[in-house]
Amino acid sequence: MDPTLRPENYDAYIQKNMPKSNLIWDLARAFFVGGLICTLGQGLNALGMEVFKLSEDQAGMLSIVVLIFLGALLTGLGVYDVLGKFAGAGSIVPITGFANSIVAPAMEFKREGYVLGVGAKMFAIAGPVLVYGTILSVAAGIAALLF
Amino acid sequence: MSRRTGKRTFALTGVYAVAAGTVVGDMEGKGPFGPYYDRVLKDDLFGEKTWEKAESKMFQFAVDKAIEKAGLKTGDVDCLIGGDLLNQIISSSFAARELHIPYLGIYGACSTFSEATLLGGLLIDSRSMDCAVCATSTHFSTAERQYRMPLELGTGRTPTAQRTTTAAGACVLRSRGPGVRVTGCTLGEIVDWHIKDANNMGAAMAPAAADTIAAHLLETERAPGYYDCILTGDLGHHGSEVAIKLLRQRGFDISKNHADCGIEIYPADADVQSGGSGCGCSAVVFGAFYLKELMNGRINRLLLVSTGALLSPTSTLQGETIPGIAHAVAFESGEEG
């Protein structure tokens, strides 16, 4: 027998009884797609080092540049959001997802103009990552210097 | 003149819903009511440069179509009452700019259609006006960017989320028939049962829907079975379940004659999680299908209860709970008596 619903117990009832995302299945898809993107990155890395005889740093840069390009291109072609719907965090967390999070608002807000539309809204989603990423890297740098 | 039968309920006389105009997007057109809409857009930009312009054009199309189907001219309309979901209700106001009809812009989130119909009904019942057009619109792509994320961002959706419909509907109310009688209305009160999840608006609105339906039934001294159909706006699958449960708790069983526009608008296998939403949703489902059913007598009595979640992106970010509201309007076919 369900409890009598009141304003006090309603939210708890809803949270308990509403269907939830299937965590295992979501994780499996994220693992698979995310892993695939990372494998591609590793492949590019190997390609740079073995075929083009680049240094490790240069090969890393090559794979980052190519992945960002692919993320942006697939966003522009309207493919990345379909992939994202399937993969969830699997396609958001890798650097291709970072490209997606910048290109998507840039496309969306083009109609509001290049300054207050594209320029202002481009980092609406990626902005927090940049802000806290920068702060943390400064903190890590100071820590490395001290210890 | 209207008679107040309770604190929130009015009995109306001499008000008729005579015609409706509807236009929907491609995905909505694939739903079960596809053949009933006046127009299904293949291109959801409707030949415009921006989605906002497209939504406004849809609003205007619905109003023009409804007036045309009622056999009237724009000049015969005393007032346009309408709204939409965008900031400063630009879709409605920009459409009204072209129409040259006295205009009342209202906002009740997804409850706007029944709010407009209720106001139009009261104005005509009071003999202040002879003809009012009640219209609402929503567009998936305009709502998505205002309330959620850019369209091309790759994210998933929770099972309780709903899809904002691309839909605009208008209904002409007149002081004389032939048409479907608008026989009463119940004003909604804000009900907030502390839901904070903006991806579960069905649960946020269900207590408001239950409250208004219960108030209507109590103040008219009717049983749920009086109506052939109690049509809620956009509670979706999960919100509907909860609303039925809440009403059962208060002694009303609506499980047999309840339908929800948000559930019905899309094909059963559509990838829309809990269903459709938006104030255009109940406008087109009611206008295209249920009004016709009432007109040809396949349904005799219907209670339309559009439901709204009065949240904003700012209130969500600030951690506020979601206030819900629902307004009810009763329609009956046939002559008085």
PDB file of C-alpha atoms in Angstrom, chain B residues 51 82 111 185 208 255 258 285 303:
ATOM      1  CA  TRP B  51      13.123  29.521 -35.233  1.00  0.00           C
ATOM      2  CA  GLY B  82      -2.709  34.260 -26.414  1.00  0.00           C
ATOM      3  CA  SER B 111      -1.456  26.018 -19.073  1.00  0.00           C
ATOM      4  CA  CYS B 185     -14.448  26.942 -16.096  1.00  0.00           C
ATOM      5  CA  ALA B 208      -1.920  21.209  -9.559  1.00  0.00           C
ATOM      6  CA  SER B 255      -8.527   6.432 -14.723  1.00  0.00           C
ATOM      7  CA  HIS B 258      -8.536  10.460 -18.618  1.00  0.00           C
ATOM      8  CA  VAL B 285      -4.622  18.193 -29.753  1.00  0.00           C
ATOM      9  CA  LEU B 303     -13.025  18.888 -19.469  1.00  0.00           C
TER      10      LEU B 303
END
